[in-house]
Structures are given as structure tokens and as C-alpha cells.
Short mmCIF file of C-alpha atoms (C1' of nucleotides) in Angstrom, two decimals:
data_model
loop_
_atom_site.label_atom_id
_atom_site.label_comp_id
_atom_site.label_asym_id
_atom_site.label_seq_id
_atom_site.Cartn_x
_atom_site.Cartn_y
_atom_site.Cartn_z
CA MET A 1 2.14 21.52 -1.56
CA GLY A 2 4.21 24.47 -0.78
CA ARG A 3 7.54 24.94 0.65
CA HIS A 4 8.14 27.16 3.54
CA SER A 5 8.75 30.45 1.86
CA CYS A 6 11.37 31.47 4.34
CA CYS A 7 13.52 28.63 3.19
CA TYR A 8 14.22 30.52 0.04
CA LYS A 9 15.14 33.73 1.66
CA GLN A 10 18.71 34.66 1.58
CA LYS A 11 20.97 36.08 4.21
CA LEU A 12 19.38 34.07 6.90
CA ARG A 13 21.55 32.79 9.63
CA LYS A 14 21.95 29.10 10.05
CA GLY A 15 23.54 26.91 12.58
CA LEU A 16 23.73 27.27 16.27
CA TRP A 17 21.85 29.96 18.01
CA SER A 18 23.69 32.60 19.92
CA PRO A 19 22.59 33.62 23.40
CA GLU A 20 21.57 36.97 21.98
CA GLU A 21 19.31 35.36 19.46
CA ASP A 22 17.85 33.16 22.12
CA GLU A 23 17.17 36.13 24.28
CA LYS A 24 15.46 38.00 21.50
CA LEU A 25 13.25 35.12 20.65
CA LEU A 26 12.49 34.30 24.23
CA ASN A 27 11.63 37.84 25.10
CA TYR A 28 9.41 38.24 22.13
CA ILE A 29 7.49 35.06 22.55
CA THR A 30 7.14 35.52 26.25
CA LYS A 31 5.55 38.84 25.65
CA HIS A 32 3.55 38.26 22.55
CA GLY A 33 3.34 34.59 21.87
CA HIS A 34 4.69 33.36 18.62
CA GLY A 35 1.61 33.99 16.56
CA CYS A 36 2.58 33.35 13.00
CA TRP A 37 6.01 31.87 13.01
CA SER A 38 6.87 33.26 9.66
CA SER A 39 6.49 36.75 11.01
CA VAL A 40 8.50 36.13 14.13
CA PRO A 41 11.89 36.78 12.54
CA LYS A 42 10.74 40.12 11.25
CA LEU A 43 9.20 41.12 14.51
CA THR A 44 12.15 40.03 16.55
CA GLY A 45 14.80 41.25 14.20
CA LEU A 46 16.32 37.84 13.94
CA GLN A 47 18.06 36.79 10.79
CA ARG A 48 16.43 33.41 10.95
CA CYS A 49 13.59 31.81 9.17
CA GLY A 50 10.38 31.29 11.04
CA LYS A 51 10.85 27.63 10.90
CA SER A 52 14.14 27.89 12.62
CA CYS A 53 12.63 30.11 15.29
CA ARG A 54 9.88 27.68 15.88
CA LEU A 55 12.28 24.84 16.24
CA ARG A 56 14.47 26.75 18.58
CA TRP A 57 11.53 27.61 20.75
CA ILE A 58 10.10 24.15 20.80
CA ASN A 59 13.32 22.32 21.36
CA TYR A 60 15.19 24.68 23.56
CA LEU A 61 13.55 27.84 24.77
CA ARG A 62 10.18 26.66 25.87
CA PRO A 63 9.97 27.24 29.58
CA ASP A 64 8.31 23.98 30.30
CA LEU A 65 11.09 21.86 28.98
CA LYS A 66 12.51 19.35 31.29
CA ARG A 67 16.25 19.41 31.34
CA GLY A 68 18.64 16.70 32.15
CA ALA A 69 18.98 13.06 31.47
CA PHE A 70 16.07 10.82 30.88
CA SER A 71 15.00 8.78 33.80
CA GLN A 72 14.69 5.05 33.60
CA GLN A 73 10.95 5.43 33.69
CA GLU A 74 11.03 7.80 30.81
CA GLU A 75 13.23 5.50 28.81
CA ASN A 76 10.98 2.58 29.47
CA LEU A 77 7.98 4.59 28.52
CA ILE A 78 9.60 5.67 25.29
CA ILE A 79 10.37 2.11 24.42
CA GLU A 80 6.88 1.04 25.20
CA LEU A 81 5.40 3.85 23.23
CA HIS A 82 7.68 3.20 20.34
CA ALA A 83 6.48 -0.34 20.24
CA VAL A 84 3.01 0.95 19.72
CA LEU A 85 3.49 4.14 17.82
CA GLY A 86 6.63 3.51 15.87
CA ASN A 87 8.65 6.53 14.92
CA ARG A 88 5.93 8.97 15.71
CA TRP A 89 8.15 11.00 17.87
CA SER A 90 5.79 13.81 18.41
CA GLN A 91 3.17 11.47 19.72
CA ILE A 92 5.66 9.79 21.92
CA ALA A 93 6.84 13.14 23.14
CA ALA A 94 3.30 14.02 23.91
CA GLN A 95 3.37 11.41 26.60
CA LEU A 96 6.46 12.82 28.17
CA PRO A 97 5.79 16.33 29.28
CA GLY A 98 8.81 18.49 29.07
CA ARG A 99 10.49 16.35 26.47
CA THR A 100 10.65 17.17 22.83
CA ASP A 101 10.23 14.89 19.92
CA ASN A 102 13.71 15.76 18.77
CA GLU A 103 15.14 14.89 22.12
CA ILE A 104 13.36 11.59 22.20
CA LYS A 105 14.32 10.82 18.67
CA ASN A 106 17.93 11.46 19.47
CA LEU A 107 17.74 9.37 22.55
CA TRP A 108 16.21 6.58 20.62
CA ASN A 109 18.75 6.66 17.86
CA SER A 110 21.73 7.04 20.08
CA CYS A 111 20.85 5.02 23.14
CA LEU A 112 17.70 3.08 23.29
CA LYS A 113 18.16 1.22 20.05
CA LYS A 114 21.47 0.08 21.30
CA LYS A 115 20.11 -0.97 24.62
CA LEU A 116 17.40 -3.00 23.02
CA ARG A 117 19.80 -4.72 20.71
CA GLN A 118 22.02 -5.55 23.61
CA ARG A 119 19.07 -7.25 25.16
CA GLY A 120 18.39 -9.18 22.07
CA ILE A 121 15.42 -7.14 21.04
CA ASP A 122 14.97 -5.74 17.62
CA PRO A 123 14.34 -2.03 18.08
CA ASN A 124 12.29 -1.86 14.95
CA THR A 125 9.84 -4.57 15.66
CA HIS A 126 10.32 -4.88 19.40
CA LYS A 127 10.49 -8.58 18.97
CA PRO A 128 13.33 -10.78 20.00
CA LEU A 129 16.09 -10.61 17.47
CA SER A 130 15.97 -14.32 16.93
CA GLU A 131 12.37 -14.04 15.91
CA VAL A 132 13.14 -11.19 13.61
CA GLU A 133 15.90 -13.20 12.02
CA ASN A 134 13.46 -15.95 11.38
CA ASP A 135 11.03 -13.55 9.87
CA LYS A 136 13.66 -12.32 7.51
CA ASP A 137 13.92 -15.77 6.06
CA LYS A 138 10.29 -15.72 5.18
CA PRO A 139 9.09 -14.06 2.05
CA PRO A 140 8.20 -10.48 2.69
CA THR A 141 4.58 -9.97 3.38
CA ALA A 142 4.77 -6.72 5.14
CA ASP A 143 2.65 -3.91 4.02
CA LYS A 144 4.87 -1.72 1.98
CA ASN A 145 2.77 1.22 2.71
CA ASN A 146 3.81 0.85 6.20
CA GLN A 147 7.37 1.34 5.28
CA LYS A 148 8.41 4.84 4.76
CA GLY A 149 11.28 4.86 2.39
CA SER A 150 14.52 3.69 3.71
CA VAL A 151 13.50 4.31 7.22
CA GLY A 152 10.56 2.06 7.02
CA SER A 153 12.38 -0.44 9.04
CA ASN A 154 11.84 1.74 11.97
CA GLU A 155 8.18 1.37 11.64
CA LEU A 156 6.40 -1.42 13.21
CA SER A 157 4.89 -4.22 11.37
CA LEU A 158 1.41 -3.80 10.15
CA ALA A 159 0.03 -5.64 13.05
CA ALA A 160 1.98 -3.59 15.42
CA GLU A 161 1.40 -0.27 13.97
CA PRO A 162 -1.71 1.61 14.64
CA PRO A 163 -3.06 3.17 11.56
CA LYS A 164 -2.50 6.78 10.94
CA LEU A 165 -4.79 8.67 13.11
CA LYS A 166 -6.99 10.04 10.53
CA PRO A 167 -10.59 9.32 11.17
CA SER A 168 -11.44 10.18 7.65
CA SER A 169 -9.12 7.57 6.34
CA LEU A 170 -10.32 4.74 8.41
CA SER A 171 -10.93 1.66 6.50
CA MET A 172 -13.72 0.94 8.84
CA PRO A 173 -17.25 1.05 7.69
CA ALA A 174 -19.26 3.97 8.77
CA ASP A 175 -19.06 4.33 12.42
CA PRO A 176 -21.84 2.29 13.88
CA TYR A 177 -21.36 3.69 17.28
CA PRO A 178 -23.32 6.37 18.88
CA LEU A 179 -20.41 8.54 19.71
CA GLU A 180 -19.74 11.21 17.22
CA VAL A 181 -16.22 10.91 16.07
CA SER A 182 -15.87 13.81 13.80
CA SER A 183 -12.91 15.85 14.70
CA SER A 184 -14.91 18.84 15.59
CA SER A 185 -17.50 17.32 17.75
CA ARG A 186 -16.16 14.09 18.89
CA ILE A 187 -16.20 14.76 22.52
CA ASN A 188 -17.36 18.19 23.07
CA ASN A 189 -20.94 17.41 22.93
CA SER A 190 -22.19 17.00 26.39
CA SER A 191 -25.20 15.11 25.29
CA SER A 192 -23.18 12.59 23.45
CA SER A 193 -20.89 12.27 26.32
CA SER A 194 -23.67 11.49 28.62
CA SER A 195 -24.63 8.52 26.60
CA ASN A 196 -22.70 5.37 26.71
CA LEU A 197 -20.19 4.69 24.09
CA THR A 198 -20.83 1.35 22.66
CA SER A 199 -18.61 -0.31 20.22
CA THR A 200 -18.76 -3.67 18.68
CA THR A 201 -15.83 -3.63 16.39
CA PRO A 202 -13.60 -0.85 17.34
CA THR A 203 -10.35 -0.55 15.64
CA GLN A 204 -7.55 0.89 17.49
CA ASP A 205 -8.25 4.09 15.76
CA LEU A 206 -11.70 4.14 17.06
CA PHE A 207 -10.42 3.61 20.48
CA LEU A 208 -8.11 6.38 19.98
CA ASP A 209 -10.77 8.56 18.63
CA ARG A 210 -13.17 7.91 21.33
CA PHE A 211 -11.13 8.25 24.37
CA GLY A 212 -8.65 10.82 23.66
CA THR A 213 -9.55 14.25 22.88
CA CYS A 214 -7.84 17.40 22.05
CA HIS A 215 -9.56 19.51 19.61
CA ASP A 216 -7.83 21.37 16.99
CA ASN A 217 -9.55 24.60 17.45
CA SER A 218 -9.44 24.68 21.12
CA ILE A 219 -5.97 25.87 21.60
CA THR A 220 -4.22 27.79 19.02
CA ASN A 221 -0.67 27.41 19.98
CA CYS A 222 -0.98 23.96 21.21
CA ARG A 223 1.52 21.37 20.49
CA PRO A 224 0.64 17.84 21.18
CA SER A 225 2.72 17.96 24.22
CA ASP A 226 0.83 20.92 25.41
CA MET A 227 -2.21 19.03 26.19
CA VAL A 228 -1.61 15.50 26.94
CA GLY A 229 -2.04 12.97 29.56
CA TYR A 230 0.11 10.14 30.53
CA PHE A 231 -0.17 6.87 28.92
CA PRO A 232 1.76 4.37 30.81
CA PHE A 233 1.78 1.11 29.05
CA GLN A 234 2.46 -1.15 31.87
CA GLN A 235 1.19 -3.99 29.87
CA LEU A 236 3.96 -3.57 27.49
CA ASN A 237 6.42 -3.35 30.18
CA TYR A 238 9.89 -4.13 29.17
CA GLY A 239 10.86 -4.29 32.73
CA ALA A 240 10.06 -6.73 35.39
CA ASN A 241 6.46 -5.86 35.59
CA ILE A 242 5.30 -7.88 32.71
CA GLY A 243 2.42 -9.94 33.62
CA LEU A 244 -1.16 -10.36 32.97
CA SER A 245 -2.03 -8.30 35.88
CA ALA A 246 -2.62 -5.77 33.30
CA ASN A 247 -3.19 -2.42 34.61
CA PRO A 248 -6.43 -1.28 33.26
CA ASN A 249 -5.63 2.15 34.30
CA SER A 250 -2.83 2.32 31.94
CA SER A 251 -4.67 1.57 28.88
CA LEU A 252 -6.28 4.79 28.15
CA CYS A 253 -4.40 7.55 26.64
CA PHE A 254 -5.02 10.68 24.82
CA ILE A 255 -2.67 12.24 22.45
CA PRO A 256 -4.09 15.39 21.18
CA SER A 257 -2.75 16.46 17.97
CA SER A 258 -1.83 19.85 16.91
CA SER A 259 -3.80 20.35 13.87
CA SER A 260 -6.15 17.66 13.06
CA SER A 261 -7.59 16.40 16.22
CA GLN A 262 -5.62 13.33 15.96
CA VAL A 263 -6.42 11.71 19.13
CA MET A 264 -4.64 8.88 20.64
CA SER A 265 -6.14 6.88 23.25
CA GLU A 266 -6.12 3.35 24.18
CA LEU A 267 -8.75 1.67 26.05
CA THR A 268 -7.12 -1.54 26.74
CA PRO A 269 -4.29 -3.51 27.86
CA PRO A 270 -3.62 -4.97 24.53
CA VAL A 271 -1.13 -2.55 23.39
CA LEU A 272 1.39 -5.14 22.61
CA PRO A 273 2.33 -4.50 19.08
CA SER A 274 1.61 -7.86 17.77
CA VAL A 275 -1.75 -8.18 19.33
CA THR A 276 -3.28 -4.82 19.00
CA SER A 277 -5.00 -5.48 15.78
CA SER A 278 -6.58 -8.68 16.79
CA ILE A 279 -7.61 -7.41 20.08
CA PHE A 280 -9.07 -4.29 18.83
CA SER A 281 -10.98 -6.07 16.23
CA THR A 282 -13.86 -7.25 18.26
CA PRO A 283 -14.40 -6.09 21.76
CA THR A 284 -17.45 -4.33 22.82
CA TYR A 285 -17.27 -1.77 25.45
CA THR A 286 -19.37 0.74 27.04
CA VAL A 287 -18.04 3.87 28.48
CA LYS A 288 -19.53 6.59 30.42
CA PRO A 289 -16.98 9.24 30.22
CA THR A 290 -16.47 11.14 33.36
CA VAL A 291 -13.02 12.09 33.98
CA SER A 292 -11.59 15.26 35.09
CA LEU A 293 -8.06 16.26 34.81
CA GLN A 294 -6.52 18.94 36.80
CA SER A 295 -3.11 20.33 37.01
CA ASN A 296 -1.25 23.30 38.12
CA ASN A 297 -1.13 25.06 34.89
CA PRO A 298 -3.65 27.40 33.49
CA SER A 299 -5.50 24.83 31.56
CA ILE A 300 -5.11 21.96 33.85
CA SER A 301 -5.70 22.88 37.33
CA SER A 302 -5.04 20.92 40.37
CA GLY A 303 -8.04 19.47 41.94
CA HIS A 304 -9.21 17.65 44.92
CA ASP A 305 -7.99 14.38 46.14
CA ILE A 306 -10.06 11.36 45.94
CA ASP A 307 -9.04 8.44 48.01
CA GLY A 308 -5.73 9.99 48.52
CA VAL A 309 -5.07 10.33 44.88
CA HIS A 310 -4.91 13.59 43.25
CA ASN A 311 -7.60 14.38 40.85
CA TRP A 312 -7.11 16.28 37.66
CA GLU A 313 -9.25 18.32 35.50
CA ALA A 314 -8.67 19.53 32.06
CA SER A 315 -9.53 22.87 30.77
CA THR A 316 -10.17 23.94 27.33
CA PHE A 317 -9.40 27.18 25.75
CA SER A 318 -10.70 28.66 22.70
CA ASN A 319 -8.59 30.31 20.13
CA ASN A 320 -8.90 33.66 21.62
CA GLY A 321 -7.75 32.41 24.89
CA SER A 322 -11.02 32.27 26.62
CA LYS A 323 -11.82 29.16 28.39
CA SER A 324 -14.03 26.88 26.60
CA ASN A 325 -17.21 26.56 28.40
CA GLY A 326 -19.27 23.69 27.43
CA SER A 327 -20.65 22.39 24.33
CA ASN A 328 -19.30 24.41 21.52
CA ASN A 329 -15.71 24.67 22.30
CA SER A 330 -14.48 21.26 22.78
CA ILE A 331 -13.12 19.74 25.83
CA GLN A 332 -9.48 19.02 25.68
CA LEU A 333 -8.93 16.24 28.04
CA GLN A 334 -12.22 14.99 28.92
CA ASN A 335 -13.04 11.43 28.41
CA SER A 336 -9.55 10.62 29.25
CA ILE A 337 -8.78 8.59 32.18
CA ASN A 338 -6.24 10.30 34.21
CA PHE A 339 -2.97 8.98 35.23
CA LEU A 340 -1.23 12.21 35.20
CA ASP A 341 1.89 12.51 37.04
CA SER A 342 1.43 15.39 39.31
CA ASN A 343 5.08 16.09 39.53
CA THR A 344 6.01 15.86 35.97
CA LEU A 345 2.92 17.31 34.58
CA THR A 346 4.46 20.45 33.37
CA TRP A 347 2.37 20.64 30.36
CA GLY A 348 4.03 22.32 27.56
CA LEU A 349 1.43 24.82 27.74
CA ALA A 350 1.48 26.96 24.77
CA GLU A 351 3.17 30.11 25.59
CA SER A 352 0.38 32.31 24.56
CA VAL A 353 -2.06 30.16 26.31
CA LYS A 354 0.01 30.42 29.36
CA ALA A 355 0.25 34.10 29.04
CA ASP A 356 -3.27 34.72 28.16
CA HIS A 357 -5.11 32.45 30.42
CA LYS A 358 -3.91 33.05 33.85
CA ASP A 359 -7.41 33.37 34.97
CA ASN A 360 -8.57 30.21 33.53
CA HIS A 361 -8.05 27.40 35.83
CA VAL A 362 -10.92 25.15 35.63
CA LEU A 363 -12.67 24.11 32.63
CA GLN A 364 -16.26 23.88 32.01
CA GLY A 365 -18.99 23.95 34.49
CA GLN A 366 -19.02 20.96 36.65
CA GLY A 367 -22.29 19.85 35.28
CA GLU A 368 -20.85 19.76 31.85
CA GLN A 369 -18.03 17.51 32.62
CA GLU A 370 -18.12 14.28 30.95
CA GLU A 371 -17.31 11.34 32.97
CA ILE A 372 -15.84 8.02 32.30
CA LYS A 373 -16.89 5.42 34.65
CA TRP A 374 -14.36 2.76 34.90
CA SER A 375 -15.36 0.41 37.58
CA GLU A 376 -17.03 -1.97 35.21
CA TYR A 377 -14.15 -1.72 32.93
CA LEU A 378 -11.85 -2.53 35.75
CA ASN A 379 -13.92 -5.48 36.68
CA THR A 380 -13.92 -7.21 33.39
CA PRO A 381 -12.21 -10.56 33.19
CA PHE A 382 -10.11 -9.25 30.43
CA LEU A 383 -8.52 -6.89 32.78
CA LEU A 384 -8.54 -9.26 35.62
CA GLY A 385 -10.69 -6.76 37.25
CA ASN A 386 -11.78 -7.44 40.75
CA PRO A 387 -12.24 -5.54 43.89
CA VAL A 388 -8.55 -5.24 44.31
CA GLN A 389 -8.00 -4.13 40.81
CA ASN A 390 -7.54 -0.59 41.75
CA GLN A 391 -5.09 -1.55 44.33
CA ALA A 392 -3.16 -3.68 41.99
CA SER A 393 -3.19 -1.08 39.36
CA GLN A 394 -2.04 1.47 41.71
CA SER A 395 0.79 -0.61 42.87
CA ILE A 396 1.88 -1.37 39.40
CA TYR A 397 1.70 2.18 38.51
CA ASN A 398 3.56 3.17 41.57
CA GLU A 399 6.35 0.97 40.60
CA VAL A 400 6.80 3.03 37.60
CA LYS A 401 5.80 6.40 38.78
CA PRO A 402 5.46 6.42 42.49
CA GLU A 403 4.47 9.98 42.53
CA THR A 404 1.74 9.58 40.10
CA GLY A 405 -1.77 10.24 41.02
CA PHE A 406 -4.05 7.95 39.26
CA ILE A 407 -7.65 7.48 39.78
CA THR A 408 -10.24 5.33 38.33
CA ASP A 409 -13.13 6.11 40.47
CA GLU A 410 -16.62 5.53 39.46
CA SER A 411 -15.97 3.54 36.44
CA SER A 412 -18.47 1.90 34.29
CA THR A 413 -16.86 0.67 31.20
CA THR A 414 -17.82 -2.77 30.11
CA TRP A 415 -16.39 -5.25 27.75
CA HIS A 416 -18.25 -8.12 26.39
CA HIS A 417 -16.73 -10.88 28.30
CA SER A 418 -16.33 -13.45 25.64
CA GLN A 419 -14.52 -11.03 23.49
CA ALA A 420 -12.52 -9.88 26.37
CA PHE A 421 -11.50 -13.43 27.09
CA GLN A 422 -10.56 -13.92 23.53
CA ALA A 423 -8.45 -10.87 23.60
CA SER A 424 -7.08 -11.85 26.90
CA ASP A 425 -5.95 -15.15 25.52
CA ILE A 426 -4.07 -13.55 22.73
CA TYR A 427 -2.72 -11.04 25.08
CA THR A 428 -1.55 -13.71 27.45
CA LYS A 429 0.37 -15.47 24.74
CA ASP A 430 2.10 -12.37 23.71
CA LEU A 431 2.84 -11.46 27.23
CA GLN A 432 4.47 -14.79 27.71
CA ARG A 433 6.60 -14.14 24.72
CA PHE A 434 7.44 -10.68 25.90
CA SER A 435 8.08 -11.85 29.38
CA VAL A 436 10.77 -14.06 28.07
CA ALA A 437 12.18 -11.36 25.96
CA PHE A 438 12.14 -8.68 28.57
CA GLY A 439 12.84 -10.50 31.71
CA GLN A 440 14.51 -7.61 33.30
CA THR A 441 14.44 -3.93 33.18
CA LEU A 442 16.59 -2.18 30.77
"C1'" DA B 1 50.31 16.11 22.95
"C1'" DA B 2 48.15 15.08 18.75
"C1'" DT B 3 44.97 12.57 16.25
"C1'" DA B 4 41.09 9.51 15.39
"C1'" DC B 5 36.84 8.00 16.50
"C1'" DG B 6 32.33 7.71 18.32
"C1'" DA B 7 28.39 9.47 20.94
"C1'" DG B 8 25.24 12.94 21.73
"C1'" DC B 9 22.89 16.77 20.41
"C1'" DA B 10 21.11 20.79 17.81
"C1'" DA B 11 19.62 22.23 13.70
"C1'" DC B 12 18.38 21.68 8.90
"C1'" DC B 13 15.84 19.69 5.04
"C1'" DG B 14 12.11 17.88 2.64
"C1'" DC B 15 7.62 16.25 2.64
"C1'" DG B 16 2.72 15.90 3.95
"C1'" DT B 17 -1.16 18.30 5.20
"C1'" DA B 18 -4.19 21.88 6.95
"C1'" DC B 19 -5.57 26.29 6.07
"C1'" DT B 20 -6.68 30.46 3.43
"C1'" DC B 21 -7.93 33.03 -0.41
"C1'" DT C 1 -11.77 24.01 -6.58
"C1'" DG C 2 -7.13 24.80 -7.01
"C1'" DA C 3 -3.04 27.35 -5.88
"C1'" DG C 4 -0.33 29.31 -2.48
"C1'" DT C 5 1.08 29.52 2.31
"C1'" DA C 6 2.20 27.99 6.83
"C1'" DC C 7 2.95 24.53 10.06
"C1'" DG C 8 4.41 20.19 11.92
"C1'" DC C 9 6.77 15.97 11.59
"C1'" DG C 10 10.41 12.68 10.80
"C1'" DG C 11 14.87 11.75 8.71
"C1'" DT C 12 19.35 13.36 8.15
"C1'" DT C 13 23.37 16.11 8.73
"C1'" DG C 14 26.99 18.20 10.93
"C1'" DC C 15 29.09 20.12 14.96
"C1'" DT C 16 30.98 19.52 19.63
"C1'" DC C 17 32.96 17.08 23.10
"C1'" DG C 18 34.80 13.17 25.45
"C1'" DT C 19 37.62 9.14 25.13
"C1'" DA C 20 40.84 5.96 23.19
"C1'" DT C 21 45.08 5.24 20.82
#
DNA sequence: AATACGAGCAACCGCGTACTC
DNA sequence: TGAGTACGCGGTTGCTCGTAT
């Protein structure tokens, strides 16, 4: 394990960046992209280490950054995501386009923790403080591996915390499911995508692996936040929306990772920390992926409306900037249900991608798009699916993000009902508990 | 007006891991 | 295969600014 070589270099400036430095860095990256960060200081003439340049760009200079205070919706989302992801700030940030992990981390440490405590909620476990106090009295049974040094308390309990998103490290037996989950070919294979995904014992990881997709090699300068879709966890709503009218729409997410195809996606309502494990332990589902994501940036272009809701399509770019076209270069956002907020979807498109791919607006050929069919999924008892499910979901979603376009057309995901009921039962209990705890919005 | 204190934020540090040779 | 390198992440530090005393 090496240390960033630039850390050892002398005569490097530290501390706050001057406007001149900012300008140099901004100009350079705008023109050339950052390329290798370690060479950026030399090329720009900055007396900074590459690491510092990178940080400055990511946290401050990136043009897609959203400025200003966090909205209530954003705060709620952060809390919800934290309940599921723990202190994985980058993954949380990936769900909030325009926000950086650092920003979110700061917000959490300075504000949100406090707010939660004021409401009697333990910010570490997201359980009522009284419950946490009780737990403290019990002998410790928590997985120590889940605790990361002194800050482990910030991590969720084992049950709450999804395992590290490393397919290779799954404790699962060999994947019995037809869908290829290797990082390089998980989704990009059109043939595999055309077949149903069937799972009998998916872990959360497997859910994540199956439904989210951002491939490491597809975009070179791609931060997680560069290619990500929204992931509204209405089910874990700390506000007034708690209820079993779980929004099936909200359960799928995709959190592409920067380097290892870590993919986050959720296929279900049960994202409540304390129930995720149990719920993910058994359900069977079938998915026919068919989702398109579109936006107004080079890789995610705005698409047509369906039923009055904006449709989105995702594009994929290869390393050299060319648009991925089909089977070999993977599809970034396919297989991801889309609940992208059309207004806030200012993907942190990698600068070079932005610069280099003005011509690339739509991804692969239409025929190669994978599709997720969700209607069956929406109609499962687990999700309280029914003909008005879409309506309900939409309304729930609108409460949170009125401007959001969300579609779940042509779905065909199925859960095995008994398992879904089982999960639903657990889910209901936890929702009751959470409803008490979070009776009002923060 | 001066000082103390706390909150918020930007940046740094150290570690883990992917990548390259 | 192992060492070196680069990147990304999360925790921590320290500075700035606003407010209270």
C-alpha cells in the first residue's frame, strides 16, 4: 500500500486556496480534464499536491455543484440514506447530485446528528434513543468488524448495515442466479438483460449488484456522483410519510462506484435498517430490466414523456469518450428504475466526459436497451401493489420531490408472494416502530 | 469594545484498494 | 506475484465567522 507520493513533496502550499489558484485549476481542467491528478500541479503550475487539486475540484470547483443550503428534502434523504448506508458519504452523495461527500459529511456532523438527537433518535443507529439506551445495557453482540475504530459508532448495526459492496467478498454461495454479476459484465450483456433475473435468496448486495449499474471502465473520470440516479427511500421516511404504502418506485437505486463497479441498488421497500437483512434473505423476484434514463447532460439525455412523466435514458461512455454502444462497453444506468429528478439532475458529469462527449446524447441503440418491467413488481402484495399503485407512488414521491419525474411503466418484476408477505410483516413492524419515532418531519 | 465560545466549512491526513509494471 | 503508484474515501483538524457574555 503506497502513500500518495505528492504528500512527501516539499514546498507545496497548504491551506485555503486563493482565487488565482482556483482559476488556474479551473481553467486547466476545463480545457484538458484532470487526467492524472498527480500531474495536474505540474501542468497547472500550482504549488499543490495532486490530491489537494483533486479535492479542490471535487468539493469546490466542479461546475455541477449545487450551492446553497440543503433543502429539507435533501436533509431527509441524507438521513434516510445514512440509515441504510452508514457513513458512506460518497455513496450518500451519489444520491444527491450537486452535493459532495464532504459537504454531506459536514452537514451530518454539524446539523443532522443534532436534529436527530433532539428528536430522540440516535444518529448512529437511527433508532429511538430509549431503545439504544436499552441496548447499551445488554452485553455487546455487535459485529466488531462493523465498527471502524473509534468512529465505529457511526456505523449501523450489523443488521442495518449493508455489507461492503464487493461482489467478490460476498459471503453468499456462488450466485445461483442467471444474471451475471461480475463487475465487468453484470449488466452490459444484452442477452443477459433480456432474460429474467431470478433470485431466491438475494442478499442486499445481490440486489445492489443486480439493479444498479455503473461500470468501472465506462467512464474514466467518473465519480459516483457523476452517474447516479435518485434513490428516494420513502419507506424510511423520517417525515410524516411513514406508512406501509411503501413506494415501490423508491426502492431501486443505483450507486455506481468510481473504481470497482460497486453498485448500489435496492429493489425493495425494506430499507429500514433493522429489517434489511431479514427481508433480503429470502425473496424471489423476477425482473425484466427495461429502463431508460435520460437527462440533459451529455450522458443522460432528456427523453420523451410517458404519461406525463419525463422519461430518462442513460448513456454510457467508454474511456476514450466515445459512447458505449451495446454489449461490450457497459451500460451505466440501465436496469435502474428511474426516479430522477429532472430539475436537480445535474449529474456531476466528469469534466472530461462533459467536454469530450458533447455529441453523445443517447446511449445505445434502442434495441439494445435493457428494460425493467415493473408492473408485476408494483402489484405484489408486499408492495401493496394494485392498480393505483403508480398513483400512490407518484403522490408519495411528489410529496418529497414534486418536480420529480418518475416512471414505472411496463413493469414485470415479481416477488414470491409468501416471501413478500413475510417480509412485509417484518417491514410493517418496523414501520410501526419508526412511525412512532418519526412522527413528524424533521 | 474585547473576548470567549460554538457552528460551519474547507482542507488535510491516513488508510484501503485498484491499477500498473 | 509483488512492489510501487495513484486514487478515493472517511475521519479529523483547524480556520473563519457569527453570537453571546
